[in-house]
Coordinates of C-alpha atoms in Angstrom, one line a residue:
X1 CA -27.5 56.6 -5.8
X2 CA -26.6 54.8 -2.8
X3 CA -25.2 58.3 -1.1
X4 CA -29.2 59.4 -1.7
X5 CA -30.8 56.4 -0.3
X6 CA -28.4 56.7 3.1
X7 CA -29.6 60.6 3.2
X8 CA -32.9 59.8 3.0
X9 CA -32.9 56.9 5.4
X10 CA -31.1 59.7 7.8
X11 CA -33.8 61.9 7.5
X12 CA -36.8 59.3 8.2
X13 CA -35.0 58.7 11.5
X14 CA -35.0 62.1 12.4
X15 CA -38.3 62.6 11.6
X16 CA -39.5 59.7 13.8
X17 CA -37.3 60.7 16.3
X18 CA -39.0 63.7 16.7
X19 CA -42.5 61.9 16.8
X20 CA -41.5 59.1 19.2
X21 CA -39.0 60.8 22.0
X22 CA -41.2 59.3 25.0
X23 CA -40.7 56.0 23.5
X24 CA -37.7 53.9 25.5
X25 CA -34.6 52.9 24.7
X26 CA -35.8 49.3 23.5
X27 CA -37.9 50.9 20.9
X28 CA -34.8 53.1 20.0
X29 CA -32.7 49.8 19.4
X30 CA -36.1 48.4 17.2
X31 CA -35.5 51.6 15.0
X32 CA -31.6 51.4 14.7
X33 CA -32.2 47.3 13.4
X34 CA -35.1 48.7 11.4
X35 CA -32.5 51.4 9.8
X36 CA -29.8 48.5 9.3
X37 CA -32.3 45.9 7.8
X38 CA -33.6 49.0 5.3
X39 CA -30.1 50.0 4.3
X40 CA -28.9 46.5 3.1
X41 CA -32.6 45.4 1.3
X42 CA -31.6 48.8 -0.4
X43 CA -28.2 47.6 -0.9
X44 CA -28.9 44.6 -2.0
X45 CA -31.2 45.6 -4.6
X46 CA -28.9 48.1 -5.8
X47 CA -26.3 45.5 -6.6
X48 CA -28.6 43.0 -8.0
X49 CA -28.5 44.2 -10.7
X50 CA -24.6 44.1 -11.4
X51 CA -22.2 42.0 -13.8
X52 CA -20.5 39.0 -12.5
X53 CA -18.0 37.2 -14.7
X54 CA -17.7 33.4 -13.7
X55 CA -15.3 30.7 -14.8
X56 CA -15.9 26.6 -15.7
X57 CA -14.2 24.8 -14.5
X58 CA -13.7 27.2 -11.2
X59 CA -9.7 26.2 -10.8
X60 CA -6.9 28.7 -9.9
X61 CA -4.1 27.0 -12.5
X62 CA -5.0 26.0 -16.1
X63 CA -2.2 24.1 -18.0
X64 CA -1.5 24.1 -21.2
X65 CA -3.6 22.1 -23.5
X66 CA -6.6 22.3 -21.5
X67 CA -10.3 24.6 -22.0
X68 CA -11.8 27.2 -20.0
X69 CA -15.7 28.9 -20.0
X70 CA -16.2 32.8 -19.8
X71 CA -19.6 33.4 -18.5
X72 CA -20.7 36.7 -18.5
X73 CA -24.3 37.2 -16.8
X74 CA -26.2 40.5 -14.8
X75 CA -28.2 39.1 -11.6
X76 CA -31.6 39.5 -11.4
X77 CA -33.8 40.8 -14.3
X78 CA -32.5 41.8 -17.5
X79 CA -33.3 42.7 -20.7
X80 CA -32.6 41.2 -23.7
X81 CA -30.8 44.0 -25.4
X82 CA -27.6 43.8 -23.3
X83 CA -24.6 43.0 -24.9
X84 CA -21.0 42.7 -23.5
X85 CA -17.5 42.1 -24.7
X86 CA -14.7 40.4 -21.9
X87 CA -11.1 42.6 -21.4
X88 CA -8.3 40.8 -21.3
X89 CA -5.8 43.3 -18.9
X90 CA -8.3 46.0 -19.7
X91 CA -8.2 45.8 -23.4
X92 CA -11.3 44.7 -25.6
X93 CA -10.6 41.1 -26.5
X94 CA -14.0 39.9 -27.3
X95 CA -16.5 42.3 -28.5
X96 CA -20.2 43.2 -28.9
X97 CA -21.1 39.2 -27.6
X98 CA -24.8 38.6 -26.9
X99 CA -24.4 34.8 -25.8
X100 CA -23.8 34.4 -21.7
X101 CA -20.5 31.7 -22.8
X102 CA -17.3 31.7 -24.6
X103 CA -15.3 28.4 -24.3
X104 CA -11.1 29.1 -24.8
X105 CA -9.7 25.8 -26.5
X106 CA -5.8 24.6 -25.9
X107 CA -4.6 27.4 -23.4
X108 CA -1.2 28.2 -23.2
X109 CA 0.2 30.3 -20.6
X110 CA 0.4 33.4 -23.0
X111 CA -3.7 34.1 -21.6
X112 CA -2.6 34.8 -18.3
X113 CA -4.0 38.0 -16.8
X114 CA -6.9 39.7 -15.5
X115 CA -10.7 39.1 -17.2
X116 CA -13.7 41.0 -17.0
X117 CA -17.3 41.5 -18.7
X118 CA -18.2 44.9 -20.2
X119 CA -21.7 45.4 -20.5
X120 CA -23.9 47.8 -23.1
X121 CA -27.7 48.7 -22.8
X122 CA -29.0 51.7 -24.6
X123 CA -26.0 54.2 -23.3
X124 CA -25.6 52.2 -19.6
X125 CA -22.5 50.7 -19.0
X126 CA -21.9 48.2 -16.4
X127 CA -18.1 46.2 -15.2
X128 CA -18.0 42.7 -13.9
X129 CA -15.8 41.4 -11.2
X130 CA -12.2 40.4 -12.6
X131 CA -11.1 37.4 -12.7
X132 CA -6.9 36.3 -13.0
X133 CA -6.3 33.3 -15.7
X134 CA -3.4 31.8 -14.6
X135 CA -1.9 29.4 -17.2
X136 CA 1.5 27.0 -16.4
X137 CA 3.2 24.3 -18.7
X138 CA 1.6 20.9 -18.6
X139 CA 2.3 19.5 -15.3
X140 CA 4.8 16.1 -15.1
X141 CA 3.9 13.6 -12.0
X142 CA 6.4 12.3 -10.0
X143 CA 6.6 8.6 -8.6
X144 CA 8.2 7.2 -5.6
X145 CA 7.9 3.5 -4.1
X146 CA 8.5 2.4 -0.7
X147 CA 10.6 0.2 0.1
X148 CA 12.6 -0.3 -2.8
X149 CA 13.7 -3.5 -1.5
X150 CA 10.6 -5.1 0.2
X151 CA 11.2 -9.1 1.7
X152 CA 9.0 -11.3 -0.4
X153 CA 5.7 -11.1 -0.2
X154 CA 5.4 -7.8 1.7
X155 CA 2.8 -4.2 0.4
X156 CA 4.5 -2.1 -1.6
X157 CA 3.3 1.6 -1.5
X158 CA 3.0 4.0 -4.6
X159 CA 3.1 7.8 -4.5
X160 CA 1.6 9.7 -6.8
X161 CA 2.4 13.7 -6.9
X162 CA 1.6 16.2 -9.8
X163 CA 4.4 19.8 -9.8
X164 CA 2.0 22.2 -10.0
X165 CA -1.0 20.4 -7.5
X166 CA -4.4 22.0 -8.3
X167 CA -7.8 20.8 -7.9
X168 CA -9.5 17.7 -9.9
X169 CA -7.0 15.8 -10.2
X170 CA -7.3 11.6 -10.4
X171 CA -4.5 9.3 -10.2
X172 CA -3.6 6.5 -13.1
X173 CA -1.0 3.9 -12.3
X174 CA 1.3 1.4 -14.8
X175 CA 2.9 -1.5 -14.2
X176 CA 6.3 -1.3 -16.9
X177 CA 6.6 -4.4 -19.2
X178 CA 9.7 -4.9 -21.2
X179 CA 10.0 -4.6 -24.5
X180 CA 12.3 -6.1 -27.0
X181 CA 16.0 -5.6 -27.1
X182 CA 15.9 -3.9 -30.4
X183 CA 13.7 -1.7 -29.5
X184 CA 16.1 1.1 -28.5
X185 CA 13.6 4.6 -28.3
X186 CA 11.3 3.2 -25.5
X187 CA 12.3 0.3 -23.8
X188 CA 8.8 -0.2 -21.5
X189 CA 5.0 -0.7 -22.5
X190 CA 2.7 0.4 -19.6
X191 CA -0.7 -1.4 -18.8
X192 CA -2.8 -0.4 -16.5
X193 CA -3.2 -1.8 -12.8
X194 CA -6.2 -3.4 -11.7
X195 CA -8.3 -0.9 -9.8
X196 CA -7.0 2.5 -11.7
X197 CA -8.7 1.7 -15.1
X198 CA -10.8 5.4 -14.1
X199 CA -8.6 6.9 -11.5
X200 CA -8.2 6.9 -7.8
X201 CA -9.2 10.0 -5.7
X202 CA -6.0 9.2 -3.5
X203 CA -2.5 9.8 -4.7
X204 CA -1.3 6.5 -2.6
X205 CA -2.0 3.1 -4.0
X206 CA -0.6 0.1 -2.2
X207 CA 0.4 -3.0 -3.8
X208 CA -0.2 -6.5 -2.0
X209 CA 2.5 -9.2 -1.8
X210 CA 5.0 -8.0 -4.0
X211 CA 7.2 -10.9 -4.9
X212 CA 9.9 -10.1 -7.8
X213 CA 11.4 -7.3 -9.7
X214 CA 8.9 -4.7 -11.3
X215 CA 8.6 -1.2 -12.4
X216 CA 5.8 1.2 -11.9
X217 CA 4.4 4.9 -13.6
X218 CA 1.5 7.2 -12.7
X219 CA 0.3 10.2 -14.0
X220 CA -3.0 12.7 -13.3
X221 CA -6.1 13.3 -15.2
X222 CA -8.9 15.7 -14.8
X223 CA -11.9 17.3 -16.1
X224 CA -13.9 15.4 -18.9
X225 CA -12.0 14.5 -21.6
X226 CA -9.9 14.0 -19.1
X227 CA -6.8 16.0 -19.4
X228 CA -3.5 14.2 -18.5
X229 CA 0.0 15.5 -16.8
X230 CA 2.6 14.2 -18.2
X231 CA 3.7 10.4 -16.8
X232 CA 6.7 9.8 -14.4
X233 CA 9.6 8.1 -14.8
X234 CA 9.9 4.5 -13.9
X235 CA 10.3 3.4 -10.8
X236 CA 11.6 -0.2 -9.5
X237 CA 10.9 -2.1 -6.6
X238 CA 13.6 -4.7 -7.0
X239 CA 13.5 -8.4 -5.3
X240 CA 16.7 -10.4 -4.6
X241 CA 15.1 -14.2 -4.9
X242 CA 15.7 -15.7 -8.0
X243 CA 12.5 -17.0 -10.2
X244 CA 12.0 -19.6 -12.4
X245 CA 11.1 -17.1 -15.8
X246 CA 14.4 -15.0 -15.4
X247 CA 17.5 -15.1 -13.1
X248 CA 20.3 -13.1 -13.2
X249 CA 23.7 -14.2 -11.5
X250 CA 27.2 -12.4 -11.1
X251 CA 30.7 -14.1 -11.2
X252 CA 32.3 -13.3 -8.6
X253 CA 29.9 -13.8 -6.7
X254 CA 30.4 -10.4 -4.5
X255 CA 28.7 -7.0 -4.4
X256 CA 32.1 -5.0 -4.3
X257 CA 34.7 -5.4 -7.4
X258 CA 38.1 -4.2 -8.0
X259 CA 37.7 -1.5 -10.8
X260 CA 40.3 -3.5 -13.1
X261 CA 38.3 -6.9 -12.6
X262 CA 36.0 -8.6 -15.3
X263 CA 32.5 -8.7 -13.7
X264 CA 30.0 -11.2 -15.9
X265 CA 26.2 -10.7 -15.6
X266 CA 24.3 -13.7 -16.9
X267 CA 20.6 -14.2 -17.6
X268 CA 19.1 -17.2 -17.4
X269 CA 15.2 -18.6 -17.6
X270 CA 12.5 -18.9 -20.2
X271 CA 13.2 -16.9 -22.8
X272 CA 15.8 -16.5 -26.0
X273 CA 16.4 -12.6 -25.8
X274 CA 18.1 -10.7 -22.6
X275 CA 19.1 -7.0 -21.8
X276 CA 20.6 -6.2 -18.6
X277 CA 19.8 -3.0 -17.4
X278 CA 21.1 -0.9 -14.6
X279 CA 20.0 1.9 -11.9
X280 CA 22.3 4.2 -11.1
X281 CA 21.8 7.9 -8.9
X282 CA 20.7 10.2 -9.8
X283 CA 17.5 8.3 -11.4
X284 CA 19.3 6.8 -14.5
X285 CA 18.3 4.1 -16.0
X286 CA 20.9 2.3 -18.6
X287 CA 21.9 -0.5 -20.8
X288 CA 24.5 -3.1 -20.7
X289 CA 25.9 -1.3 -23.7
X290 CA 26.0 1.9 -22.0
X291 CA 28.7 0.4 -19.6
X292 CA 29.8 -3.3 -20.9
X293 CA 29.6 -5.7 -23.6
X294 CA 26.5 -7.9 -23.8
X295 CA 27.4 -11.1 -25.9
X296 CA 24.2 -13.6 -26.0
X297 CA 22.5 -13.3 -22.3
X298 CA 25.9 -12.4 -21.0
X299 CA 26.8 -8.8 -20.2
X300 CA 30.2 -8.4 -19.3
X301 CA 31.3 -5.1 -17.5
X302 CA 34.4 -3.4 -19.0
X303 CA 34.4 0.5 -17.6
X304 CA 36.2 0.7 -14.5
X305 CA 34.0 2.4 -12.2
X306 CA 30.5 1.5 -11.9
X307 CA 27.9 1.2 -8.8
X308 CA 24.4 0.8 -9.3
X309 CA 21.4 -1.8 -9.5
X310 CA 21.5 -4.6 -12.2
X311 CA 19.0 -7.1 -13.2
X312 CA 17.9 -9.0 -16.4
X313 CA 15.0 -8.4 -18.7
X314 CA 13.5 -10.7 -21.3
X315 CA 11.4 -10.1 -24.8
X316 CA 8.2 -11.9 -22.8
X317 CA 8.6 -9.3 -19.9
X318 CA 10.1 -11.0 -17.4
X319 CA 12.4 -9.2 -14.7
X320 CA 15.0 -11.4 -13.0
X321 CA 15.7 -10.4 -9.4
X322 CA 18.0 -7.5 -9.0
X323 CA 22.0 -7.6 -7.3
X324 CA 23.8 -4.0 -6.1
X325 CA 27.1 -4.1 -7.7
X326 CA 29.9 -1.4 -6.4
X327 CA 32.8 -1.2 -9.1
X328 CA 35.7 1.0 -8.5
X329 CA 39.6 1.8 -7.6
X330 CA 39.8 0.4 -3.9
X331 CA 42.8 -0.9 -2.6
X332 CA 41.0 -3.6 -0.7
X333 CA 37.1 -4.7 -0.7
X334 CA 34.9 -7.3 1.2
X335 CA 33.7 -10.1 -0.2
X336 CA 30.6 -10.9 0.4
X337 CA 27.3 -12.2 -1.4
X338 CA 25.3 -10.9 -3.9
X339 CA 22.0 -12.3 -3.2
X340 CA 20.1 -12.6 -0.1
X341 CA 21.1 -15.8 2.3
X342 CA 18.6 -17.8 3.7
X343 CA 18.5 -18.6 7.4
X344 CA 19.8 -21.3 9.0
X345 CA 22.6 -21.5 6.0
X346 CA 27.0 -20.8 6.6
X347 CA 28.1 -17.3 5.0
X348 CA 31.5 -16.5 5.0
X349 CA 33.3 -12.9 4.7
X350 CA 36.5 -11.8 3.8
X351 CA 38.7 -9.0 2.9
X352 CA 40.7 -8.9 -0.3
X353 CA 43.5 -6.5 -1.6
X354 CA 43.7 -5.5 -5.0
X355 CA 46.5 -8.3 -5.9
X356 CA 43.6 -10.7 -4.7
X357 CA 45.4 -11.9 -1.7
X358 CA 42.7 -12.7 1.0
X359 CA 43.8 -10.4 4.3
X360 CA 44.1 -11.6 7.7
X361 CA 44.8 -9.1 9.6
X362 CA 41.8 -7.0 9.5
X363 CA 38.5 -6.7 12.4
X364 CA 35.1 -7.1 11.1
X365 CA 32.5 -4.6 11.7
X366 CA 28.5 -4.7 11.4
X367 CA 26.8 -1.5 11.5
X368 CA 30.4 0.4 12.4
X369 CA 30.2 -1.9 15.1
X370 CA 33.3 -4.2 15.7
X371 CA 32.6 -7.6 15.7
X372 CA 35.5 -9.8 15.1
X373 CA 39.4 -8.9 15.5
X374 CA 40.9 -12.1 16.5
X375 CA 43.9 -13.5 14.1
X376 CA 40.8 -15.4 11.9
X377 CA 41.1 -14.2 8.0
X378 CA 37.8 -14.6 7.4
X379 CA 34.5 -14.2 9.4
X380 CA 32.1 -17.1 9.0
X381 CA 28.4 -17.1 10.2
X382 CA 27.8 -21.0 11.0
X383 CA 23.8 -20.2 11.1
X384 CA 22.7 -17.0 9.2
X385 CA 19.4 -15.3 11.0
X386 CA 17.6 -11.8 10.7
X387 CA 19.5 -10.6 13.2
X388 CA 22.6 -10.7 11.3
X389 CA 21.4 -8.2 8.5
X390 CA 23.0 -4.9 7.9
X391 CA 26.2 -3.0 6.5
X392 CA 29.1 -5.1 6.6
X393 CA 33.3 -3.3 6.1
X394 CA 36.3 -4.8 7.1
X395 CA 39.5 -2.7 8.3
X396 CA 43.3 -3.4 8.0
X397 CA 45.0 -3.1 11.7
X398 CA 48.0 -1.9 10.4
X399 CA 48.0 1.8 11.4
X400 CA 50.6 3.0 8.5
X401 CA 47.9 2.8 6.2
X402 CA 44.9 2.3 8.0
X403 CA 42.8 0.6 4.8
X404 CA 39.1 0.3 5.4
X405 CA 36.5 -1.3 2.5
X406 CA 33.4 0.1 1.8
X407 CA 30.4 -1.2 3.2
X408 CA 28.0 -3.8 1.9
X409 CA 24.3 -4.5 3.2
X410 CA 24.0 -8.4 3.9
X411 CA 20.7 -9.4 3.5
X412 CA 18.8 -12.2 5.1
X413 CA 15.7 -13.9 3.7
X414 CA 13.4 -16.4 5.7
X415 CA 13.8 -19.8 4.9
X416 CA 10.7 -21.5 4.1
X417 CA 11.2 -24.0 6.5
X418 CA 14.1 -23.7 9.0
X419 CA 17.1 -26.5 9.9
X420 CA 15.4 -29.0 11.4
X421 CA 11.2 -28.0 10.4
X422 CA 10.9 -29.6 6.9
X423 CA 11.7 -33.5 8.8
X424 CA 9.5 -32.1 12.1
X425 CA 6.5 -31.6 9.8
X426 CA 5.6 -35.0 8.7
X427 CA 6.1 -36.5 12.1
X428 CA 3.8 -33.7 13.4
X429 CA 1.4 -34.7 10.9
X430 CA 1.7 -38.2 11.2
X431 CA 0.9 -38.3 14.9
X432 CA -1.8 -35.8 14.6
X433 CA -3.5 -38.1 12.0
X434 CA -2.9 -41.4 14.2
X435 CA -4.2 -39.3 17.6
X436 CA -7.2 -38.7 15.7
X437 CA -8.0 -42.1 14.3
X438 CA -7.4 -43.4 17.8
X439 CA -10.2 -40.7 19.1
X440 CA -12.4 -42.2 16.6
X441 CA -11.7 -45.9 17.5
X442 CA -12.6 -44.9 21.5
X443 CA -15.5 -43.2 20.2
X444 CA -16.8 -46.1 18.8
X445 CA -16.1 -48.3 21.2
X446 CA -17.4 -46.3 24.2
X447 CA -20.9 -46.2 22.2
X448 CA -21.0 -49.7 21.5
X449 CA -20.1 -50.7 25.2
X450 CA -22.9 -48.0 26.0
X451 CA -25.6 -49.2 23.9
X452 CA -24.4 -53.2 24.9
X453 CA -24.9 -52.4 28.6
X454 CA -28.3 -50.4 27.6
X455 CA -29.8 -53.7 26.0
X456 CA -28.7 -55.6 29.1
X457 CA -30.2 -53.3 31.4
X458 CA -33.4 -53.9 29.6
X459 CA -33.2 -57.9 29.6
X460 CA -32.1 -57.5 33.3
X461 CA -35.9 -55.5 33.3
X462 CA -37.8 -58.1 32.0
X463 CA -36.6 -61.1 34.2
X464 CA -37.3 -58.8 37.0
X465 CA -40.9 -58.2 36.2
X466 CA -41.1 -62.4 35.7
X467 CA -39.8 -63.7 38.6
X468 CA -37.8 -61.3 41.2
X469 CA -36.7 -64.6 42.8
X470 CA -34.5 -65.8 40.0
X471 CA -32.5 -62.9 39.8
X472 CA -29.3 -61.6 41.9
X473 CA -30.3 -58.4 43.1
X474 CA -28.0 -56.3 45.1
X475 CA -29.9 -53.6 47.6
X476 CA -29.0 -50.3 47.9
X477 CA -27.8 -51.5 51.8
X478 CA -25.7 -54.5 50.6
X479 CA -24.1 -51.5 47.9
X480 CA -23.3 -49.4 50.9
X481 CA -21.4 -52.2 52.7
X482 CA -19.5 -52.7 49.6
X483 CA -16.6 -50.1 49.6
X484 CA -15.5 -51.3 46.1
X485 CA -18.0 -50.5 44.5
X486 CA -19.8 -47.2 46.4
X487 CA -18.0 -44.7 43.9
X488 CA -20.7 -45.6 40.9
X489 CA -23.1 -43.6 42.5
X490 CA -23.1 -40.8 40.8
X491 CA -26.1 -38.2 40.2
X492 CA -29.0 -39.1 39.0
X493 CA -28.1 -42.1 36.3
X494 CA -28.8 -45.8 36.5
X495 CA -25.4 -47.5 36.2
X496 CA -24.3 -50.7 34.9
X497 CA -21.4 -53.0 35.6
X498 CA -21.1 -56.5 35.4
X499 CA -19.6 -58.6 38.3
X500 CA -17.7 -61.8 37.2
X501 CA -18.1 -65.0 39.0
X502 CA -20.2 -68.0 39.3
X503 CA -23.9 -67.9 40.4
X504 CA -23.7 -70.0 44.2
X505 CA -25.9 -73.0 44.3
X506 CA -28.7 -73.5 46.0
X507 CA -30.3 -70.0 44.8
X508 CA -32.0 -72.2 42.0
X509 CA -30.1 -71.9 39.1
X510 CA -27.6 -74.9 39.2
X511 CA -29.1 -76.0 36.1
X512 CA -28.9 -73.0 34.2
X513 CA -25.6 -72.1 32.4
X514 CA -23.3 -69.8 34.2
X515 CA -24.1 -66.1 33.8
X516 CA -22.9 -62.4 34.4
X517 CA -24.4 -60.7 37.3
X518 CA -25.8 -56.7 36.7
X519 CA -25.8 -54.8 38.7
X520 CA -29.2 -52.5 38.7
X521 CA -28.2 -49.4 41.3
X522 CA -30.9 -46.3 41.4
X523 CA -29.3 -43.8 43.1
X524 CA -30.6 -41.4 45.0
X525 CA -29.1 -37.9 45.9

């Protein structure tokens, strides 16, 4: 058909051709766009009439579990005595369908492969596009946090990422809340975060002041019913400060242990029931009976080697803050805290071998950086600050064997108030409080003084006006020839001062008790 139209079309042109050779080459160019604009309205009727096969939702990966819509249609007009059936890798799957839909429940990736619409109308045949149905496994998110050891108070930030990304997708997130002990098959309830009770667009959600211990899970949804990938494993963000609900503590008090000494982990705070549960690499997540003996909130550690993250966890869905514990066969370790030290406070460090003698000839390094090799045992930090954080090892001098610990991270935590604040405070406060009572007292006073003065002025007035005689007035001359007094003219004000001292006699009133003198200045600038 179309080879028929483009032989026709050829022919027209070389008809008109013949009929228009004195025309110019501008009208030449108006008949080769008037040839191009004839061929594709040709064109484009000839394929409106064809078969297009679309998909709902339009998505290039299904997973298992969720729907899909055929639609089979033919653009433009139709009749109503077409039918079609849809091949499924060229082999009739649906046949002899008149409706333009057919919804697929609960794929599974056995319907991958290639789809198109056959269509029948009174011996004409017409093929759709094809379309490839590409079906995978239900899709598992994957959580990370960062940091995993934020200072108190600080944004946490949660990432949200699905195996198999594809379009649609919205992003749930969980805060993990303990469950009781004896509940051995899943150890965590999840409730949902505020903000994520119908999704979030973005895969990052950020967590404000983050103070203790928690764990967090995610997981994707799309379409509608939503459709849900599976949900990620826990993830902690731990917190070293102790809270009143739970606290765990560890005796000896040291991250690093000799692999044949007792370590005991005990719970403490409000509640009657404690697990302790650890966090070791790769992403395991265990129980004190996994590794140790947990009698009442105690959990004592009997395997030999162990190195991981430890905290507590109570039936009311506390979590106490968290300590990293290294267990293993050494022949010396550092001692040094579990918990974070708050500035302004004395640490000390030391290197033991595996009799438990303390070491003294061994140098000190932060951050492979020596820092102490004099004859001193021990290395003491008189007043801990943030610039003594980092990984801590000590190292034997003796060259024969050349003994080095494994490191520890000391951390640091700011101290609410510092040495010295909490006794500054109250004075500060105290003299700010007095400074501003005093204000308020000169305040008060200056206005009365003002508005005393003021009333004077006006009593001054009236005598004036009754007799000019009676009263003391001072000239604007006799002002001028009195040094003492030339700075109170100022602008354009009136000022008022009072001159002490008794009124001479013979300016006619002796008889009259003695008086201040005012002073009445106009000055003029």
């Amino acid at each position: 058909m179309l080879q028929f139209q483009s032989f026709y079309l050829h022919k027209v042109e070389e008809f008109l051709r013949s009929r228009l050779s004195v025309l110019d080459v501008k009208m030449g160019h108006t008949l080769l766009c008037l040839r191009g604009f004839f061929f594709l309205n040709l064109l484009y009727r000839g394929q409106a009439q064809d078969a297009v096969l679309t998909i709902e939702p339009n998505w290039t990966t299904f997973f298992t579990g969720e729907s899909v819509t055929f639609k089979c249609d033919i653009t433009g007009d139709k009749g109503s005595d077409w039918v079609y059936s849809i091949y499924w890798n060229d082999q009739e799957w649906l046949p002899n369908n008149k409706h333009e839909s057919y919804e697929l429940h609960s794929l599974t990736p056995g319907y991958n492969g290639a789809y198109h619409c056959f269509f029948y109308q009174k011996g004409s045949t017409k093929k759709s596009n094809t379309i490839y149905l590409n079906v995978s496994d239900r899709p598992k998110a994957v959580l990370t946090v960062s940091p995993s050891w934020p200072s108190p108070g600080a944004s946490v930030t949660l990432d949200c990422s699905v195996d198999h990304p594809s379009a649609g997708w919205s992003f749930y997130w969980y805060k993990a809340v303990p469950k009781p002990s004896h509940n051995s098959y899943n150890s965590y309830d999840y409730e949902l975060l505020p903000g994520s009770e119908n999704g979030t667009e973005q895969h990052l959600f950020i967590i404000d002041g983050q103070t203790h211990t928690a764990g967090y899970v995610c997981r994707a949804g799309r379409g509608d019913p939503v459709y849900y990938s599976g949900q990620s494993q826990p993830k902690f963000v731990w917190s070293g400060d102790l809270n009143s609900a739970a606290s765990l503590t560890v005796s000896p008090d040291s991250v690093q242990h000799f692999s044949k000494t007792s370590v005991l982990l005990s719970c403490e705070g409000i509640s009657t029931e404690w697990r302790v549960r650890t966090f070791t690499k790769p992403d395991y997540l265990y129980r004190c009976s996994s590794w140790g003996t947990m009698t009442g909130s105690t959990c004592t550690i009997t395997r030999g080697w162990l190195s991981g993250v430890f905290w507590c966890e109570s039936e009311t869905g506390q979590f106490s803050n968290a300590v990293n514990i290294t267990k293993y066969d050494y022949e010396m370790i550092l001692v040094s805290p579990v918990r974070p030290v708050a500035e302004g406070r004395s640490v000390t460090l030391s290197c033991k071998f595996k009799t438990g003698t303390v070491l003294y000839n061994v140098d000190f390094y932060k951050d492979d950086k020596l820092i102490q090799n004099d004859t001193r045992k021990e290395l003491t930090i008189s007043a801990v600050s943030k610039s003594d954080e980092g990984f801590y090892q000590c190292k034997r001098r003796d060259p024969a064997d050349g003994w080095t610990s494994p490191e520890s991270w000391f951390s640091v935590k700011l101290a609410a108030s510092g040495p010295g604040k909490a006794s500054q405070f109250p004075i500060l406060l105290i003299v700010g409080l007095l400074g501003g009572v005093v204000l308020i007292i000169l305040l008060l006073l200056f206005l009365y003084l003002y508005r005393k003065s003021k009333d004077s002025c006006c009593i001054r007035s009236q005598r004036t006006n009754q007799g000019p005689a009676t009263d003391h007035m001072i000239n604007q001359d006799e002002i001028q020839n009195m040094p003492q007094y030339s700075t109170l003219l100022h602008g354009d004000r009136c000022l008022y001062e009072t001159i002490g001292g008794p009124v001479e006699a013979g300016n006619g009133a002796s008889n009259e008790p003695e008086e201040s003198l005012y002073l009445n200045v106009a000055a003029d600038q």
